[in-house]
Short mmCIF file of C-alpha atoms in Angstrom, two decimals:
data_model
loop_
_atom_site.label_atom_id
_atom_site.label_comp_id
_atom_site.label_asym_id
_atom_site.label_seq_id
_atom_site.Cartn_x
_atom_site.Cartn_y
_atom_site.Cartn_z
CA MET A 1 0.00 0.00 0.00
CA THR A 2 1.11 3.56 -0.58
CA ASN A 3 1.27 5.82 2.47
CA SER A 4 -2.00 7.55 1.53
CA VAL A 5 -3.84 4.27 0.96
CA ALA A 6 -2.44 2.83 4.19
CA SER A 7 -3.51 5.96 6.04
CA ARG A 8 -7.08 5.76 4.72
CA TRP A 9 -7.19 2.05 5.55
CA SER A 10 -6.05 2.69 9.13
CA ALA A 11 -8.59 5.49 9.59
CA SER A 12 -11.52 3.58 8.09
CA PRO A 13 -14.48 3.29 10.51
CA PHE A 14 -15.27 -0.09 8.94
CA ARG A 15 -11.78 -1.34 9.77
CA ALA A 16 -12.10 0.03 13.29
CA PHE A 17 -15.39 -1.79 13.81
CA PHE A 18 -14.14 -5.15 12.53
CA ALA A 19 -11.00 -4.72 14.65
CA ARG A 20 -13.26 -4.38 17.71
CA VAL A 21 -15.32 -7.49 17.00
CA GLY A 22 -12.52 -9.55 15.48
CA THR A 23 -8.82 -10.18 15.86
CA PRO A 24 -6.74 -8.05 13.46
CA ARG A 25 -4.20 -10.37 11.90
CA ARG A 26 -2.28 -10.86 8.71
CA PRO A 27 -4.87 -12.12 6.19
CA VAL A 28 -2.75 -15.11 5.25
CA LEU A 29 -5.56 -17.27 3.89
CA THR A 30 -7.19 -14.38 2.03
CA GLY A 31 -3.81 -13.47 0.56
CA ALA A 32 -3.06 -17.03 -0.54
CA VAL A 33 -6.42 -17.44 -2.30
CA PHE A 34 -6.04 -13.96 -3.78
CA LEU A 35 -2.65 -14.84 -5.28
CA VAL A 36 -3.85 -18.13 -6.74
CA THR A 37 -6.96 -16.49 -8.22
CA ALA A 38 -4.90 -13.61 -9.63
CA ALA A 39 -2.42 -16.06 -11.17
CA VAL A 40 -5.27 -17.97 -12.82
CA LEU A 41 -6.69 -14.70 -14.17
CA LEU A 42 -3.32 -13.79 -15.70
CA ALA A 43 -3.01 -17.27 -17.23
CA GLN A 44 -6.54 -16.98 -18.62
CA LEU A 45 -5.77 -13.61 -20.19
CA ALA A 46 -2.54 -14.94 -21.71
CA ASP A 47 -4.25 -18.05 -23.09
CA PRO A 48 -8.03 -17.54 -23.56
CA ASP A 49 -8.47 -21.22 -24.43
CA LEU A 50 -7.88 -22.05 -20.77
CA PHE A 51 -11.20 -20.47 -19.86
CA ASP A 52 -13.14 -22.82 -22.13
CA ARG A 53 -11.26 -25.81 -20.74
CA PHE A 54 -11.89 -24.99 -17.07
CA LYS A 55 -15.08 -22.90 -16.86
CA ARG A 56 -18.30 -24.17 -15.32
CA ASP A 57 -20.12 -25.94 -18.15
CA ALA A 58 -23.15 -28.07 -17.29
CA THR A 59 -22.84 -30.21 -20.41
CA ALA A 60 -19.20 -31.03 -19.71
CA ILE A 61 -19.92 -31.60 -16.01
CA ASP A 62 -22.71 -34.02 -16.88
CA ALA A 63 -20.23 -35.81 -19.14
CA GLY A 64 -17.96 -36.43 -16.15
CA GLU A 65 -15.80 -33.31 -15.92
CA TRP A 66 -16.92 -32.64 -12.34
CA TRP A 67 -13.71 -30.77 -11.54
CA ARG A 68 -15.09 -27.78 -13.47
CA LEU A 69 -17.16 -27.06 -10.35
CA LEU A 70 -13.86 -26.40 -8.58
CA THR A 71 -11.94 -24.62 -11.32
CA GLY A 72 -14.99 -22.47 -11.97
CA MET A 73 -14.23 -20.75 -8.64
CA PHE A 74 -10.88 -19.46 -9.94
CA PHE A 75 -11.45 -18.53 -13.58
CA GLN A 76 -13.38 -15.37 -14.44
CA ASP A 77 -16.14 -15.00 -17.03
CA GLY A 78 -15.86 -11.21 -16.57
CA LYS A 79 -12.33 -11.33 -18.00
CA LEU A 80 -9.97 -8.51 -16.91
CA PHE A 81 -12.37 -5.98 -15.40
CA GLY A 82 -14.66 -8.57 -13.84
CA GLY A 83 -11.63 -10.37 -12.45
CA ILE A 84 -10.18 -7.20 -10.94
CA PHE A 85 -13.52 -6.37 -9.30
CA ASN A 86 -13.77 -9.87 -7.84
CA LEU A 87 -10.18 -9.73 -6.56
CA VAL A 88 -10.74 -6.39 -4.83
CA ALA A 89 -13.94 -7.75 -3.25
CA LEU A 90 -12.02 -10.83 -2.10
CA ALA A 91 -9.26 -8.70 -0.56
CA VAL A 92 -11.64 -6.48 1.42
CA VAL A 93 -14.39 -8.92 2.42
CA GLY A 94 -11.92 -11.76 2.90
CA THR A 95 -9.71 -9.76 5.24
CA PHE A 96 -12.58 -8.75 7.51
CA ALA A 97 -14.02 -12.27 7.46
CA GLU A 98 -10.64 -13.73 8.40
CA TRP A 99 -10.46 -11.33 11.35
CA CYS A 100 -13.98 -12.05 12.63
CA LEU A 101 -14.51 -15.71 11.80
CA GLY A 102 -11.06 -17.24 11.81
CA ARG A 103 -9.35 -19.20 9.07
CA VAL A 104 -11.13 -22.55 9.40
CA SER A 105 -14.57 -20.93 9.18
CA TRP A 106 -13.30 -18.68 6.37
CA PHE A 107 -12.17 -21.69 4.36
CA VAL A 108 -15.46 -23.56 4.88
CA LEU A 109 -17.55 -20.49 4.01
CA TYR A 110 -15.55 -19.42 0.97
CA PHE A 111 -15.23 -22.78 -0.74
CA GLY A 112 -18.43 -24.31 0.65
CA CYS A 113 -20.62 -21.43 -0.54
CA GLY A 114 -18.65 -21.19 -3.77
CA LEU A 115 -19.07 -24.87 -4.57
CA PHE A 116 -22.74 -24.68 -3.60
CA GLY A 117 -23.20 -21.74 -5.98
CA GLN A 118 -21.31 -23.43 -8.80
CA TYR A 119 -23.43 -26.55 -8.45
CA LEU A 120 -26.76 -24.70 -8.34
CA SER A 121 -25.69 -22.58 -11.30
CA SER A 122 -24.83 -25.66 -13.34
CA VAL A 123 -28.15 -27.41 -12.68
CA TRP A 124 -30.53 -24.46 -12.45
CA LEU A 125 -29.42 -20.85 -12.87
CA ASN A 126 -26.50 -20.19 -15.22
CA PRO A 127 -25.10 -23.44 -16.57
CA VAL A 128 -22.04 -21.82 -18.19
CA GLY A 129 -19.71 -19.36 -16.49
CA ALA A 130 -17.02 -18.92 -13.86
CA GLY A 131 -15.84 -16.60 -11.12
CA ASN A 132 -15.07 -16.34 -7.41
CA SER A 133 -17.87 -13.85 -6.76
CA MET A 134 -20.17 -16.54 -5.36
CA CYS A 135 -17.43 -17.48 -2.87
CA VAL A 136 -17.20 -13.84 -1.77
CA ALA A 137 -21.00 -13.69 -1.54
CA GLY A 138 -20.85 -16.46 1.06
CA LEU A 139 -18.33 -14.54 3.15
CA LEU A 140 -20.44 -11.39 2.77
CA GLY A 141 -23.51 -13.20 4.06
CA ALA A 142 -21.61 -14.36 7.14
CA LEU A 143 -20.22 -10.86 7.76
CA ALA A 144 -23.76 -9.50 7.63
CA VAL A 145 -24.54 -11.78 10.57
CA VAL A 146 -21.45 -10.56 12.43
CA VAL A 147 -22.46 -6.91 11.97
CA GLY A 148 -26.10 -7.57 12.88
CA ARG A 149 -25.14 -9.35 16.10
CA ALA A 150 -22.57 -6.80 17.21
CA ARG A 151 -24.70 -3.74 17.95
CA ASP A 152 -22.85 -3.20 21.23
CA ALA A 153 -19.65 -2.68 19.24
CA GLU A 154 -21.29 0.30 17.50
CA PRO A 155 -20.99 -0.55 13.80
CA PRO A 156 -21.04 2.46 11.44
CA GLN A 157 -24.61 3.21 10.46
CA ALA A 158 -23.95 2.65 6.76
CA LEU A 159 -22.40 -0.74 7.51
CA TYR A 160 -25.30 -1.76 9.76
CA LEU A 161 -27.89 -0.75 7.18
CA ALA A 162 -25.98 -2.66 4.49
CA ALA A 163 -25.95 -5.75 6.72
CA LEU A 164 -29.73 -5.50 7.17
CA LEU A 165 -30.20 -5.23 3.41
CA ILE A 166 -28.10 -8.24 2.47
CA PRO A 167 -30.66 -10.96 3.40
CA PRO A 168 -33.61 -9.46 1.47
CA LEU A 169 -31.32 -8.62 -1.46
CA ALA A 170 -30.06 -12.21 -1.48
CA VAL A 171 -33.65 -13.46 -1.59
CA LEU A 172 -34.49 -11.03 -4.40
CA ASP A 173 -31.36 -12.06 -6.24
CA THR A 174 -32.46 -15.69 -6.05
CA VAL A 175 -36.00 -14.87 -7.23
CA LEU A 176 -34.48 -13.05 -10.20
CA HIS A 177 -32.43 -16.18 -10.97
CA ASP A 178 -29.05 -14.60 -10.42
CA ASN A 179 -26.49 -17.03 -9.08
CA HIS A 180 -25.19 -14.96 -6.14
CA GLY A 181 -28.30 -15.04 -3.96
CA MET A 182 -28.19 -18.67 -2.84
CA PRO A 183 -24.48 -18.63 -1.84
CA ALA A 184 -25.14 -15.44 0.15
CA LEU A 185 -28.11 -17.10 1.90
CA LEU A 186 -25.98 -20.13 2.70
CA GLY A 187 -23.32 -17.78 4.07
CA ILE A 188 -25.95 -16.17 6.30
CA ALA A 189 -27.10 -19.58 7.56
CA LEU A 190 -23.54 -20.74 8.24
CA GLY A 191 -22.75 -17.39 9.84
CA LEU A 192 -25.65 -17.85 12.24
CA LEU A 193 -24.45 -21.36 12.97
CA VAL A 194 -20.85 -20.32 13.53
CA THR A 195 -21.63 -17.33 15.75
CA GLY A 196 -24.51 -19.02 17.56
CA PHE A 197 -22.40 -21.20 19.82
CA GLY A 198 -21.04 -18.27 21.81
CA LYS A 199 -17.56 -18.64 20.33
CA GLY A 200 -15.49 -15.68 19.31
CA ARG A 201 -16.20 -11.99 19.54
CA ALA A 202 -18.88 -11.89 16.88
CA ALA A 203 -21.30 -13.99 18.90
CA ALA A 204 -21.04 -11.76 21.94
CA GLY A 205 -21.19 -8.55 19.97
CA SER A 206 -18.26 -7.12 21.91
CA PRO A 207 -14.52 -7.79 22.21
CA ARG A 208 -13.40 -10.77 24.27
CA SER A 209 -10.77 -10.44 26.93
CA ASP A 210 -8.89 -13.53 25.79
CA GLY A 211 -8.42 -12.16 22.26
CA SER A 212 -9.53 -15.40 20.62
CA SER A 213 -11.64 -15.79 17.52
CA LEU A 214 -13.38 -18.53 15.60
CA GLY A 215 -11.46 -21.02 13.57
#
């Protein structure tokens, strides 16, 4: 980060809130997935044929190429600009999710919701495509739960309102047959499950004295 970007990041009220309800740490898992996804995007741009060989394609999946459900989470049907947008979303949402939910829960949410979205897309919504946006949607759904349950930590009003809007928007998204709604709803359900056992700061809605977090 440049000094100005680092300064804005440090002064962000969103960052301050997630630091209160989570454990600020190096986003190792987010960074690792970011680097792999970015490398795949660069390879795809250098050799466009790779996209056709690894994208989510219901016909190919039905023919036995089940691994496309996995590779579809790394390739990007939005090409350069769509890929950059998805990478930025991964960096921001992933970092906060890693702070608040821990790495094990992060991994389960990201790849579980992503695989769930890829499967539903192949059999129902959009049979051909690719992208990690459905993975990020799962993390976003879980973060909405964290924000909603942490009123005592005084989330910024804009963030709290956004968290309240995510569930109905996810339902609307599903009704409109977009493929991001169901992964977001699964992320919300898993977020409720993860924070519902009284573990970590998110469940209590205020910082813990022992400094621990989920995962």
